[in-house]
mmCIF file of C-alpha atoms in Angstrom:
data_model
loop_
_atom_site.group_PDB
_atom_site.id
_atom_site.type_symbol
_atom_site.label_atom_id
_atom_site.label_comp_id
_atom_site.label_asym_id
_atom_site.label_seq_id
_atom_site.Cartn_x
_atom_site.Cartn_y
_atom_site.Cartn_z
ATOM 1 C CA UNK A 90 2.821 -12.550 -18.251
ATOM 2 C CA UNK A 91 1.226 -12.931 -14.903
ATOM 3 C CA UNK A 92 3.353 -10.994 -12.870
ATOM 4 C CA UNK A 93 2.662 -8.297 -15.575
ATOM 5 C CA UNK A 94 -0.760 -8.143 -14.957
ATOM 6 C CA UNK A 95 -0.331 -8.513 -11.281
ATOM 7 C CA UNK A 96 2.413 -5.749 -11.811
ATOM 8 C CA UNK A 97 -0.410 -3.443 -13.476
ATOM 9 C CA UNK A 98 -3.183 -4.258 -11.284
ATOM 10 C CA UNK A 99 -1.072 -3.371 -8.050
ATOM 11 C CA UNK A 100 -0.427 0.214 -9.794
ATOM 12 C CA UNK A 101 -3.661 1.287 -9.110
ATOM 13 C CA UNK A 102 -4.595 -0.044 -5.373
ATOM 14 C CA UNK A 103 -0.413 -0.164 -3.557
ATOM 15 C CA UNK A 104 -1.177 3.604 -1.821
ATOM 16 C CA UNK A 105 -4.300 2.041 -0.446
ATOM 17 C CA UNK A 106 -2.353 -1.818 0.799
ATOM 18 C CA UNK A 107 1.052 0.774 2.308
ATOM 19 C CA UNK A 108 -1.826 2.983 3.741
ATOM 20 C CA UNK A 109 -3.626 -0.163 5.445
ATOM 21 C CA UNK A 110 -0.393 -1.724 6.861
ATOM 22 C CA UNK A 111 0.105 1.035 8.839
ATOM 23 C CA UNK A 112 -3.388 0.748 10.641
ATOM 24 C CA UNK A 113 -2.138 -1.069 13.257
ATOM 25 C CA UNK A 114 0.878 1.314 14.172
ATOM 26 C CA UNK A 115 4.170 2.581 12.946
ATOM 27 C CA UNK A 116 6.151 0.488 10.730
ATOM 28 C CA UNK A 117 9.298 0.249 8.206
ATOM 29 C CA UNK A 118 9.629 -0.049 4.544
ATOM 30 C CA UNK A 119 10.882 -3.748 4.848
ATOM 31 C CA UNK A 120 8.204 -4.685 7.169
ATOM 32 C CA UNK A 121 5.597 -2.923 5.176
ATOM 33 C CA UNK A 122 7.006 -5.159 1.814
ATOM 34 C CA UNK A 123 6.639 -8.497 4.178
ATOM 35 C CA UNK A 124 3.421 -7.695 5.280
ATOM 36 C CA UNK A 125 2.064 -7.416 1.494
ATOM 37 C CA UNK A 126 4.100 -10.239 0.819
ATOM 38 C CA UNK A 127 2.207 -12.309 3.607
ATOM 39 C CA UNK A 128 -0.937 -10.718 2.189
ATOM 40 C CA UNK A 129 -0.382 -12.772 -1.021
ATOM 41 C CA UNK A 130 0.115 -9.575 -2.973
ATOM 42 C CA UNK A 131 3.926 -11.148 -3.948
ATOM 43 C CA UNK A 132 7.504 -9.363 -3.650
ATOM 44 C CA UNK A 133 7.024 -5.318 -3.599
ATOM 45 C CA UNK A 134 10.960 -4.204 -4.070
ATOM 46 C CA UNK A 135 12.008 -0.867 -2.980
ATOM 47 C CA UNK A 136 12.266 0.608 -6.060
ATOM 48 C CA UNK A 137 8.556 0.353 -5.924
ATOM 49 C CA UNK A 138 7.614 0.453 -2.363
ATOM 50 C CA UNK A 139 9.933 3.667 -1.453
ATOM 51 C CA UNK A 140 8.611 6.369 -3.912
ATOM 52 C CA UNK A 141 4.824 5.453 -3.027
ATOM 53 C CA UNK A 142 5.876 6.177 0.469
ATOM 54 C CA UNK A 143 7.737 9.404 -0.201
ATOM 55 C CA UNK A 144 4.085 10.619 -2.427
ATOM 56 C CA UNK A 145 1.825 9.724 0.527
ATOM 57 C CA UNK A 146 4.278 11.346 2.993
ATOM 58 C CA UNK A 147 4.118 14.682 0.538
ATOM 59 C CA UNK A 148 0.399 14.067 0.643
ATOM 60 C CA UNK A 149 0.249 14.334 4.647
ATOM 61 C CA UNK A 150 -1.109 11.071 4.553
ATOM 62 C CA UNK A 151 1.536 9.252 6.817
ATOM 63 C CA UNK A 152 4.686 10.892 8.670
ATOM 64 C CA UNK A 153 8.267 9.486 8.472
ATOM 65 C CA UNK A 154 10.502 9.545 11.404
ATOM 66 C CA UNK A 155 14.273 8.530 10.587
ATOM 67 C CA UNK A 156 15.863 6.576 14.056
ATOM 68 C CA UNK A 157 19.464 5.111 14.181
ATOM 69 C CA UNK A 158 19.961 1.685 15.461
ATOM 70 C CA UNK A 159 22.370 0.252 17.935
ATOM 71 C CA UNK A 160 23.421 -2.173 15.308
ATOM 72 C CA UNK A 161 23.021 -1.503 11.393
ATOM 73 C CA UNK A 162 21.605 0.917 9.437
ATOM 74 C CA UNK A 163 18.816 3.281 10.745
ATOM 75 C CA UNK A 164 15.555 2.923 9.361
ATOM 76 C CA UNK A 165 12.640 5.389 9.078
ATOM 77 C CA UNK A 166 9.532 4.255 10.377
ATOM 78 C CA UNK A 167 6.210 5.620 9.011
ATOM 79 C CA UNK A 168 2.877 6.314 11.074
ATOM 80 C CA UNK A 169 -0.741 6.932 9.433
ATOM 81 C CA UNK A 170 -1.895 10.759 10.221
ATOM 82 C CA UNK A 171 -5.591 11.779 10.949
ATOM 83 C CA UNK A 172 -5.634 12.426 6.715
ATOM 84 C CA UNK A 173 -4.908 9.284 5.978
ATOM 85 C CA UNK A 174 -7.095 7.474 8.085
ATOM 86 C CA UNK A 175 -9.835 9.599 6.526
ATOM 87 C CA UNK A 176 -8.603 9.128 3.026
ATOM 88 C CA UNK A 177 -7.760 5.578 3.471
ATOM 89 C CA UNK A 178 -11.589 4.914 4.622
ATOM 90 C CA UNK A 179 -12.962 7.236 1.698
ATOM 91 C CA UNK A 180 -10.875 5.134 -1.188
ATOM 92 C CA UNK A 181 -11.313 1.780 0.215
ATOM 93 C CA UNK A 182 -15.064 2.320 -0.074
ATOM 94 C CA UNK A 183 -14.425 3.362 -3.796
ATOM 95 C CA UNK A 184 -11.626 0.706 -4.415
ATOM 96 C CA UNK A 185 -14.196 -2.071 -2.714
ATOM 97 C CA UNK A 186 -16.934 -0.540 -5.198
ATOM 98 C CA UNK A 187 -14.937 -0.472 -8.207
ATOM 99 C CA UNK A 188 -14.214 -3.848 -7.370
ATOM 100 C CA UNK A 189 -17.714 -5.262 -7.390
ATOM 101 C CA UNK A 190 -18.717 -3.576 -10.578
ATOM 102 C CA UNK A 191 -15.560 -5.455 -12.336
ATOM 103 C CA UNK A 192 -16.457 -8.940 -10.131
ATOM 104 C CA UNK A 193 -20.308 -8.193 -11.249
ATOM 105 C CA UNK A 194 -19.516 -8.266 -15.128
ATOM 106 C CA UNK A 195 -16.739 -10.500 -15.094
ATOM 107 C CA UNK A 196 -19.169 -13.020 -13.709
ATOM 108 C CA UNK A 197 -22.282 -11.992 -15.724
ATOM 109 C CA UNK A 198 -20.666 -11.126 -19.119
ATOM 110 C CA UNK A 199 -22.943 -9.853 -21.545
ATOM 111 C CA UNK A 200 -23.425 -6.013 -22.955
ATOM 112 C CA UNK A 201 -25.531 -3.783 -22.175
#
């Protein structure tokens, strides 16, 4: 049941975490996953992680960039554009503000 909810609540905030991982620089899906992972935010699987990157990258919001390896597979690597820096700072402030009106009445109860 808890992963469930966790499942649910990720739905609505996982453009926002992919967008902020790649804040620091370029990065790959499997490095992206880890990073959330590390975050506390548990196990994002590719079936899940993938498809949010191919919508932000049809969005303008990051670029993708395909590179073969020496050794193994190639992996694409995915950079944050000008767009979604901006968009990334507009929706965090409304994510973070969303968030305090559900932390204000989950902690206050009551009806109004």
């Amino acid at each position: 049941m808890a992963a469930d909810r966790r499942s649910s609540w990720l739905k609505g905030v996982l453009d926002l975490l992919v967008l902020s991982c790649l804040t620091g620089g370029e990065s790959y899906g499997y490095e992206i996953s880890k990073a959330l992972a590390e975050a506390g935010l548990g196990q994002i699987k590719g079936g899940t992680l993938y498809p949010v990157l191919n919508r932000l990258e049809e969005a303008g919001l990051v670029v993708g960039e395909f590179r073969a390896a020496e050794r193994g597979p190639g992996r694409r690597y995915y950079r944050l554009t000008a767009d979604g820096q901006e968009h990334l700072a507009t929706e965090s402030g409304a994510w973070l503000d969303f968030h305090t009106a559900v932390k204000t009445k989950l902690f206050t109860g009551g009806t109004r």
